Amino acid sequence: MSGWELTYEGFEPRQERLREALCTLGNGYFATRGAATYAQADDVHYPATYLAGGYNRLATEINAHVVENEDLVNLPNWLLLHCRVEGGPWLAPGSAQIERYRQTLDLREGLLIRSYGFRESNGRRTSFRERRLVHMREPHLAAIELEVTAENWSGTLEISSVIDGRVVNAGVARYRGLANRHLELLAADAIDDEAVYLRMRTTQSRLEIAQAARTRIYQNDARSWVSSHPSRDGAACIGQAFAIPLAQGGTARIEKVVTLYSSRDRGISECGLAAREAVARAGSFAQLGASHVRRWNQLWRRFDIGIEESETVGTERTTLILRLHIFHLLQTASAQTMDLDVGVPARGWHGEAYRGHVFWDELFIFPLLNWRLPEITRALLMYRYRRLNEARANARAAGYQGAMYPWQSGSSGREETQRLHLNPESGRWLVDHTYLQRHINAAIAHNVWQYYQVTRDMEFLSFYGAEMILEIARFWSSIATFNEQTRRYEILGVTGPDEFHTAYPDVAEPGLRNHAYTNIMAVWVLCRALELLEILPEERWRELRADLRLDDDELARWGEVSRAMHVGFHDDGIISQFEGYEALEEFDWDGYRRQYGDIHRLDRLLEAEGDTANRYKASKQADVLMLFYLFSSEELNEIFHRLGYPFEYETIPRNVEYYSRRTSHGSTLSRVVHSWVTSRGDRPRSWQLFKEALESDVADIQGGTTPEGIHLGAMAGTVDLLQRAYTGIVTRGDVLWLNPCLPEELRRVTMVIRYRGHALDLAVTQSSVTVHAHESNATPIQLGIVDSRYLLEAGETREFSL
Amino acid sequence: MSGWELTYEGFEPRQERLREALCTLGNGYFATRGAATYAQADDVHYPATYLAGGYNRLATEINAHVVENEDLVNLPNWLLLHCRVEGGPWLAPGSAQIERYRQTLDLREGLLIRSYGFRESNGRRTSFRERRLVHMREPHLAAIELEVTAENWSGTLEISSVIDGRVVNAGVARYRGLANRHLELLAADAIDDEAVYLRMRTTQSRLEIAQAARTRIYQNDARSWVSSHPSRDGAACIGQAFAIPLAQGGTARIEKVVTLYSSRDRGISECGLAAREAVARAGSFAQLGASHVRRWNQLWRRFDIGIEESETVGTERTTLILRLHIFHLLQTASAQTMDLDVGVPARGWHGEAYRGHVFWDELFIFPLLNWRLPEITRALLMYRYRRLNEARANARAAGYQGAMYPWQSGSSGREETQRLHLNPESGRWLVDHTYLQRHINAAIAHNVWQYYQVTRDMEFLSFYGAEMILEIARFWSSIATFNEQTRRYEILGVTGPDEFHTAYPDVAEPGLRNHAYTNIMAVWVLCRALELLEILPEERWRELRADLRLDDDELARWGEVSRAMHVGFHDDGIISQFEGYEALEEFDWDGYRRQYGDIHRLDRLLEAEGDTANRYKASKQADVLMLFYLFSSEELNEIFHRLGYPFEYETIPRNVEYYSRRTSHGSTLSRVVHSWVTSRGDRPRSWQLFKEALESDVADIQGGTTPEGIHLGAMAGTVDLLQRAYTGIVTRGDVLWLNPCLPEELRRVTMVIRYRGHALDLAVTQSSVTVHAHESNATPIQLGIVDSRYLLEAGETREFSL
């Protein structure tokens, strides 16, 4: 295991789905065109090829071992590039013995490489070497190269190369009862001797998706002009079959290039025509590979993070996993998605869990993008801006003003949260109240603000960002009600990220009162909305006020609400997760652990027992700690001071300690947050949590969720722990602050960050910080190290002792 | 005629098409969704409603007078909002007498207002008052309000309200022989008692277009809950009929709101669903009007230009026409098109001439956008960037390197120039070589550069702009050949903007040698490409070099070509329009004028006589003068010096004089250019040409071309003459220069321009310049007045005497 290669030796059918999830290739475009961007609740679909996938369906779906595994039974039965010898069986794990198997995801070059051999019952041995790519510069292209060697035989090698429109959504076992066939056939034709073409339409969103595939055979580095036969397996599966004479020891090389266009693409007329033209123009695998690898090199120069742990072994594994996380982030939200209308789904684009819906995960994902390639953040924020009208309608429908973004959303931006969900432990379908997570609105405003802080992109803020912040502020003001008794504003009937608590025990109506994270975020948003008056050009502020009919009374109310919002406390300084939290029962953590082992989804265990997590001081993730994750103690002090509540630095470790003992980490985001909030006060604990969070996907620590889709928030969040938490990177006013506090095990962190037009090389050790600003014509910036400020100009290098 | 209202009194059927072209409403979105953005050569189409249009089809198509006019015979026969009384004839000019008619385009509020009365043969008099809008803030909405008053009768008023998918492209008489039916029906249904719904698909590009229409009736300011009857006229025309009892003197008010979505829209699932939801949510006409007018007010604050001529009458008419021009520009390229994938068609979106194709007109249009709302320019440049790959393929197909943008293009960015065109004078179809206008590539590079100069938008330049400039530079280098004899580089086989010259007389092969404007623009592009090395961040320059495989040899060649390009001269200092121009015959301007009167299309006259314009020193527009239009004498001096050719300031007036005498102004752009190039040397002439150019559309000075579509380049160009030519606004280095030189008739010009984050109020008179920078946090700029420099900070006001 080097720092760049995720390698598996040996074929393990039971591990295939996990390996697939971790090794899936993508480029943002390829997945989103077919996937859930355009999905409504029942309109999820994927492109009609899994060429992009790292998953060897050929190997698994015909494999007898696999059929025993219920999770894999219902895989769509289709083939990609399939070989057989002299009329024998199609070579696959079920029909022949796998002699050796090695699969490597090369992160540096964005290639998936597999080599393996088959031994047939008649003793014929055939070996394979595969390379796949989904192009990172030419978004519509993917390619596979397959080298087949006749180890101990001479004869005819038959190759079947198809594209198949019969793909269904079967990646998540518990969704299989739902409609999962979302594509209908429009056209499937051969183009010529080497190329075929398929056009499908999604049944609900009427998105047309066209693919063309070109297959060429080479022997001894020369094109082998074997003729092809058209092949069809049903109406929606079209391909070509080739027959090649091979002498013993001889190798045939097959290159398949696939193009994918959709009816939402830009710069085209009709997507079928575009796919056909693109496949005709596409270069060879070698040519495509060269430009693909060049683009990955460029991305790594921007995104890589260098670390040195006290132990070499640790350095290597941490480095590899961090790169795997960055790799998946860049495959999901890339330069190829910047010009598309796509959001960030919780599980990337290849996993089918949550049906591609967009939640609040960008709160954890954007910091990495902001500090490396903020243009991607801007594009993703535009995705939200385009759905501002829908959020307005959503607010109106719920009786509020302004914009209320939904907890889960898809293409149209409407609320898509399921109203029922299945508890696999009890087999019961339960009413789902998680749509009451209004805090997502604060996350969106926070993201707009952070993007502006890092880039100072006034055009974005003026034209789009400010309008979102103001409309979200208006929503918070409208949902807040004044309590005459306490003389405080309150927010009632919401739930928090901690999905263990959606109602009070024995109360039918869902929702909680004065959820602290929600209330404080509402205050923060109102403050930022009011601050816009000072930041925006005067004329633009006037325009916005007129457009939004924002009068003095409303602004005055915002000021009022932001100064008198209720926050509850108990146990002398513990911020109550919500009003009444203190009255809940303590949960028997040890007892349940003894009984069940893994209790990170204790809500399901309790429900199966006829109980409910609502009764206990037990959180899936600790919402109060989100405050220390998002804000520095200086910022929190300011907010609490504004509200007239006490705040000391000690509040942080006390609350961390309190809630840590009451959290199951039922979300992969939870460990990221806990590692972050202990990064100053308890560095050993923070490091341990960081290391656990690192393993979330690569070791599938939630036991089966990774095969349903990687956890993008946790992936980006772990990288951001190194990027910002341990380095202490904070923007405050117009100063870029660094205040490093590396865990003892971490000797050195290096990276290149972007800040207000500059590219800055950072090197942070236990005792020093070095900053080098690349040559550019960007204006000088203010740099703050611990508590002193310096002016840094382009081209300058400065070293600071800590 | 005030400065804000274009008003017509009296119904003039023969003027209707011109009035329609000038009074058409749009908001960028509404027209582009149906129109030629997505058009290939034979796939031009318009939305299935002309609600947007100012054209009273109801009035004209049934009008007996109109039927005599061949141009109007083939109008599509459909109705929008149609009224009749007590089963009488549908009220229209053919069936009833028009008693009075007044049509006003209110530019300030973006409303089209018409009032008229009908007198039926039985003496019944009914009067109408109409207001229409196409919403400038809610891009998917348009609305009409119709007040109908029973002047002298009591009885039942029947109202028919439909949407009709049978629309064809019949706006240009000479295209009517071509396929003009581009829409096929997918669905047409009633939604409920007040709304109907229509979904069509374009036949070639398979773009789906959905509309929904809601009709409500009001009497005495209260909703009149009359029931409706569904109405259908063929499969693709759907609507509702209402019957309202009216007492004598009573008024019924009808509000119709139409929504339009297409399958390329963002933030939606399926366009039909989006259209239906939007129409259900839409506010009343009054509500829509209020936000629409507010947006227009904001646009006018950014775009208006104030002038004071020595005569009040002149001031009023000039002001009105300038505003009409700005109005049409903002209806074509607006904030509503920024998030779409659309270019700037030569004739706006409503005229059908040139089938919506995109030419080089943005060269004349972008300066106005750059200095007022540069985000629009950026979006339009992205339209070009998305088609960079197609331009690369275009270059390869022609045997060149880099990117060669086509002369005419549509949705896919491929070359769409017609290969044959009709000379209406001779009735002959002629081979068309105008696709050889490679100069469009220089225009695109120029536009990228100008946008960067005004905004200093390094993100755009780094990510997109630089790649376009480099690939266009590579094209110019590859098309240039070295002439061993002259030791100069040459460009052969191209044509210029002057379409009178596409080949040498008696030579079969098309194309000209060493077209001066083309050669010099190529040099300019190569210089800018080399300058990028100094401007771009180093890392980005390296990435681009790697991506484009740009080696030292190629860069060296660019330097060489840019220093040794051939430029021809004759008559002692006249820049030859192309090699061999001097050998052409002089044209008998006076003779032809006597014979034909209007000879601005003398090419057609000559061809009809069996002759050809290629033989004569006669230009449609003078290509050499483009150099003085685009570049200051300082810039030209630099280029000529680099090439080792002499250049004195006197070169400019001598060439202007020479070519002015040999130009027919066969393009509306020509007068703009000629006015510009004489603005310093011959102010009276410049002013006269400016005034002529102003009348291009409003008076249809080319005799019939305006009804086929307004001339957007000339419209924007006339405003830019005031904005930059007479004020002498130039960006050079990092200085914003002003060097005013107002014509004697022009006392004062005022406007607000945007420059590098600042909003600057400018007031220029014969003797002074006043600059006020709005309050903002933008960094100070360098201001140059005539030949002195000053630093200007936000909030500062400075006045300079000239």
Tab-separated table of N, CA and C in Angstrom, chain A residues 105-173:
chain	number	residue	atom	x	y	z
A	105	LEU	N	-6.786	0.834	-7.466
A	105	LEU	CA	-7.271	2.164	-7.832
A	105	LEU	C	-6.081	3.104	-7.718
A	106	ASP	N	-5.643	3.625	-8.868
A	106	ASP	CA	-4.492	4.527	-8.876
A	106	ASP	C	-5.023	5.955	-8.719
A	107	LEU	N	-4.885	6.475	-7.507
A	107	LEU	CA	-5.470	7.785	-7.200
A	107	LEU	C	-4.755	8.904	-7.932
A	108	ARG	N	-3.438	8.751	-8.102
A	108	ARG	CA	-2.682	9.832	-8.717
A	108	ARG	C	-3.119	10.035	-10.168
A	109	GLU	N	-3.393	8.942	-10.861
A	109	GLU	CA	-3.707	9.022	-12.285
A	109	GLU	C	-5.197	8.813	-12.584
A	110	GLY	N	-5.972	8.521	-11.563
A	110	GLY	CA	-7.399	8.335	-11.792
A	110	GLY	C	-7.709	7.130	-12.665
A	111	LEU	N	-6.968	6.070	-12.490
A	111	LEU	CA	-7.170	4.855	-13.288
A	111	LEU	C	-7.540	3.704	-12.376
A	112	LEU	N	-8.404	2.841	-12.849
A	112	LEU	CA	-8.683	1.592	-12.159
A	112	LEU	C	-8.043	0.478	-12.983
A	113	ILE	N	-7.164	-0.287	-12.324
A	113	ILE	CA	-6.384	-1.298	-13.036
A	113	ILE	C	-6.678	-2.650	-12.392
A	114	ARG	N	-7.028	-3.620	-13.198
A	114	ARG	CA	-7.253	-4.949	-12.652
A	114	ARG	C	-6.532	-5.963	-13.510
A	115	SER	N	-5.946	-6.964	-12.873
A	115	SER	CA	-5.404	-8.075	-13.651
A	115	SER	C	-5.829	-9.356	-12.977
A	116	TYR	N	-6.192	-10.317	-13.815
A	116	TYR	CA	-6.704	-11.571	-13.287
A	116	TYR	C	-6.609	-12.619	-14.384
A	117	GLY	N	-6.726	-13.879	-13.983
A	117	GLY	CA	-6.662	-14.965	-14.951
A	117	GLY	C	-7.807	-15.935	-14.711
A	118	PHE	N	-8.288	-16.551	-15.794
A	118	PHE	CA	-9.311	-17.586	-15.682
A	118	PHE	C	-8.726	-18.927	-16.131
A	119	ARG	N	-9.085	-19.961	-15.411
A	119	ARG	CA	-8.746	-21.308	-15.857
A	119	ARG	C	-10.068	-22.045	-16.083
A	120	GLU	N	-10.277	-22.486	-17.324
A	120	GLU	CA	-11.510	-23.207	-17.630
A	120	GLU	C	-11.353	-24.671	-17.250
A	121	SER	N	-12.465	-25.362	-17.188
A	121	SER	CA	-12.441	-26.766	-16.753
A	121	SER	C	-11.635	-27.627	-17.732
A	122	ASN	N	-11.563	-27.178	-18.988
A	122	ASN	CA	-10.775	-27.935	-19.960
A	122	ASN	C	-9.280	-27.573	-19.892
A	123	GLY	N	-8.911	-26.765	-18.902
A	123	GLY	CA	-7.500	-26.459	-18.708
A	123	GLY	C	-7.017	-25.216	-19.445
A	124	ARG	N	-7.882	-24.611	-20.273
A	124	ARG	CA	-7.465	-23.392	-20.986
A	124	ARG	C	-7.271	-22.251	-20.001
A	125	ARG	N	-6.162	-21.556	-20.100
A	125	ARG	CA	-5.901	-20.433	-19.217
A	125	ARG	C	-5.827	-19.147	-20.020
A	126	THR	N	-6.567	-18.166	-19.555
A	126	THR	CA	-6.637	-16.886	-20.262
A	126	THR	C	-6.432	-15.786	-19.227
A	127	SER	N	-5.556	-14.841	-19.536
A	127	SER	CA	-5.336	-13.787	-18.554
A	127	SER	C	-5.794	-12.432	-19.090
A	128	PHE	N	-6.142	-11.575	-18.160
A	128	PHE	CA	-6.742	-10.282	-18.483
A	128	PHE	C	-5.996	-9.161	-17.762
A	129	ARG	N	-5.914	-8.050	-18.438
A	129	ARG	CA	-5.415	-6.833	-17.788
A	129	ARG	C	-6.309	-5.686	-18.266
A	130	GLU	N	-6.889	-4.994	-17.298
A	130	GLU	CA	-7.882	-3.960	-17.597
A	130	GLU	C	-7.417	-2.607	-17.084
A	131	ARG	N	-7.667	-1.558	-17.853
A	131	ARG	CA	-7.503	-0.198	-17.329
A	131	ARG	C	-8.755	0.596	-17.705
A	132	ARG	N	-9.256	1.352	-16.742
A	132	ARG	CA	-10.463	2.144	-16.994
A	132	ARG	C	-10.225	3.588	-16.601
A	133	LEU	N	-10.894	4.457	-17.284
A	133	LEU	CA	-10.862	5.868	-16.867
A	133	LEU	C	-12.199	6.513	-17.193
A	134	VAL	N	-12.547	7.491	-16.397
A	134	VAL	CA	-13.648	8.390	-16.734
A	134	VAL	C	-13.001	9.755	-16.807
A	135	HIS	N	-13.042	10.330	-17.975
A	135	HIS	CA	-12.127	11.427	-18.289
A	135	HIS	C	-12.379	12.687	-17.456
A	136	MET	N	-11.346	13.218	-16.862
A	136	MET	CA	-11.499	14.382	-15.993
A	136	MET	C	-11.418	15.715	-16.746
A	137	ARG	N	-11.092	15.677	-18.025
A	137	ARG	CA	-11.047	16.934	-18.777
A	137	ARG	C	-12.128	16.963	-19.858
A	138	GLU	N	-12.384	15.809	-20.465
A	138	GLU	CA	-13.426	15.710	-21.484
A	138	GLU	C	-14.614	15.026	-20.820
A	139	PRO	N	-15.547	15.803	-20.303
A	139	PRO	CA	-16.540	15.230	-19.399
A	139	PRO	C	-17.402	14.132	-20.011
A	140	HIS	N	-17.532	14.118	-21.324
A	140	HIS	CA	-18.476	13.171	-21.929
A	140	HIS	C	-17.848	11.818	-22.247
A	141	LEU	N	-16.586	11.637	-21.901
A	141	LEU	CA	-15.870	10.441	-22.336
A	141	LEU	C	-15.465	9.542	-21.187
A	142	ALA	N	-15.592	8.247	-21.403
A	142	ALA	CA	-15.011	7.247	-20.526
A	142	ALA	C	-14.423	6.175	-21.435
A	143	ALA	N	-13.467	5.419	-20.929
A	143	ALA	CA	-12.805	4.436	-21.791
A	143	ALA	C	-12.298	3.275	-20.968
A	144	ILE	N	-12.217	2.137	-21.626
A	144	ILE	CA	-11.671	0.944	-20.994
A	144	ILE	C	-10.726	0.287	-21.993
A	145	GLU	N	-9.631	-0.227	-21.454
A	145	GLU	CA	-8.693	-0.984	-22.274
A	145	GLU	C	-8.584	-2.364	-21.650
A	146	LEU	N	-8.738	-3.385	-22.458
A	146	LEU	CA	-8.691	-4.763	-21.951
A	146	LEU	C	-7.694	-5.548	-22.790
A	147	GLU	N	-6.689	-6.073	-22.109
A	147	GLU	CA	-5.725	-6.921	-22.812
A	147	GLU	C	-6.005	-8.372	-22.436
A	148	VAL	N	-6.209	-9.216	-23.433
A	148	VAL	CA	-6.544	-10.622	-23.204
A	148	VAL	C	-5.430	-11.467	-23.802
A	149	THR	N	-4.846	-12.347	-22.972
A	149	THR	CA	-3.734	-13.175	-23.457
A	149	THR	C	-4.126	-14.656	-23.399
A	150	ALA	N	-3.899	-15.344	-24.510
A	150	ALA	CA	-4.135	-16.794	-24.584
A	150	ALA	C	-2.903	-17.468	-23.985
A	151	GLU	N	-3.005	-17.854	-22.738
A	151	GLU	CA	-1.808	-18.347	-22.055
A	151	GLU	C	-1.334	-19.693	-22.614
A	152	ASN	N	-2.271	-20.627	-22.824
A	152	ASN	CA	-1.878	-21.995	-23.188
A	152	ASN	C	-2.766	-22.577	-24.278
A	153	TRP	N	-3.285	-21.714	-25.107
A	153	TRP	CA	-4.143	-22.226	-26.178
A	153	TRP	C	-4.012	-21.349	-27.429
A	154	SER	N	-4.429	-21.889	-28.530
A	154	SER	CA	-4.565	-21.122	-29.764
A	154	SER	C	-5.999	-21.312	-30.227
A	155	GLY	N	-6.568	-20.290	-30.814
A	155	GLY	CA	-7.951	-20.420	-31.269
A	155	GLY	C	-8.608	-19.067	-31.398
A	156	THR	N	-9.933	-19.085	-31.394
A	156	THR	CA	-10.683	-17.844	-31.624
A	156	THR	C	-11.165	-17.265	-30.288
A	157	LEU	N	-10.829	-16.007	-30.089
A	157	LEU	CA	-11.349	-15.292	-28.925
A	157	LEU	C	-12.572	-14.512	-29.379
A	158	GLU	N	-13.680	-14.727	-28.713
A	158	GLU	CA	-14.882	-13.966	-29.046
A	158	GLU	C	-15.085	-12.873	-28.005
A	159	ILE	N	-15.410	-11.698	-28.499
A	159	ILE	CA	-15.590	-10.542	-27.599
A	159	ILE	C	-16.974	-9.960	-27.825
A	160	SER	N	-17.670	-9.717	-26.742
A	160	SER	CA	-18.968	-9.063	-26.835
A	160	SER	C	-18.856	-7.703	-26.148
A	161	SER	N	-19.233	-6.667	-26.859
A	161	SER	CA	-19.150	-5.313	-26.305
A	161	SER	C	-20.502	-4.640	-26.481
A	162	VAL	N	-21.148	-4.280	-25.377
A	162	VAL	CA	-22.509	-3.743	-25.479
A	162	VAL	C	-22.679	-2.461	-24.651
A	163	ILE	N	-23.770	-1.775	-24.912
A	163	ILE	CA	-24.314	-0.816	-23.950
A	163	ILE	C	-25.745	-1.262	-23.677
A	164	ASP	N	-26.152	-1.046	-22.455
A	164	ASP	CA	-27.387	-1.682	-22.002
A	164	ASP	C	-28.259	-0.668	-21.263
A	165	GLY	N	-29.459	-0.497	-21.752
A	165	GLY	CA	-30.359	0.480	-21.142
A	165	GLY	C	-31.287	-0.115	-20.103
A	166	ARG	N	-31.058	-1.379	-19.747
A	166	ARG	CA	-32.008	-2.028	-18.836
A	166	ARG	C	-31.645	-1.849	-17.375
A	167	VAL	N	-30.676	-0.998	-17.126
A	167	VAL	CA	-30.198	-0.808	-15.759
A	167	VAL	C	-31.326	-0.350	-14.831
A	168	VAL	N	-31.344	-0.901	-13.654
A	168	VAL	CA	-32.325	-0.485	-12.646
A	168	VAL	C	-31.585	-0.023	-11.399
A	169	ASN	N	-32.293	0.577	-10.468
A	169	ASN	CA	-31.700	0.955	-9.199
A	169	ASN	C	-31.904	-0.172	-8.206
A	170	ALA	N	-30.839	-0.925	-8.009
A	170	ALA	CA	-30.954	-2.058	-7.099
A	170	ALA	C	-29.806	-2.058	-6.104
A	171	GLY	N	-29.172	-0.929	-5.963
A	171	GLY	CA	-27.974	-0.873	-5.139
A	171	GLY	C	-28.261	-0.892	-3.641
A	172	VAL	N	-29.476	-0.597	-3.250
A	172	VAL	CA	-29.810	-0.580	-1.826
A	172	VAL	C	-30.911	-1.620	-1.597
A	173	ALA	N	-30.579	-2.633	-0.817
A	173	ALA	CA	-31.487	-3.780	-0.681
A	173	ALA	C	-32.882	-3.362	-0.230
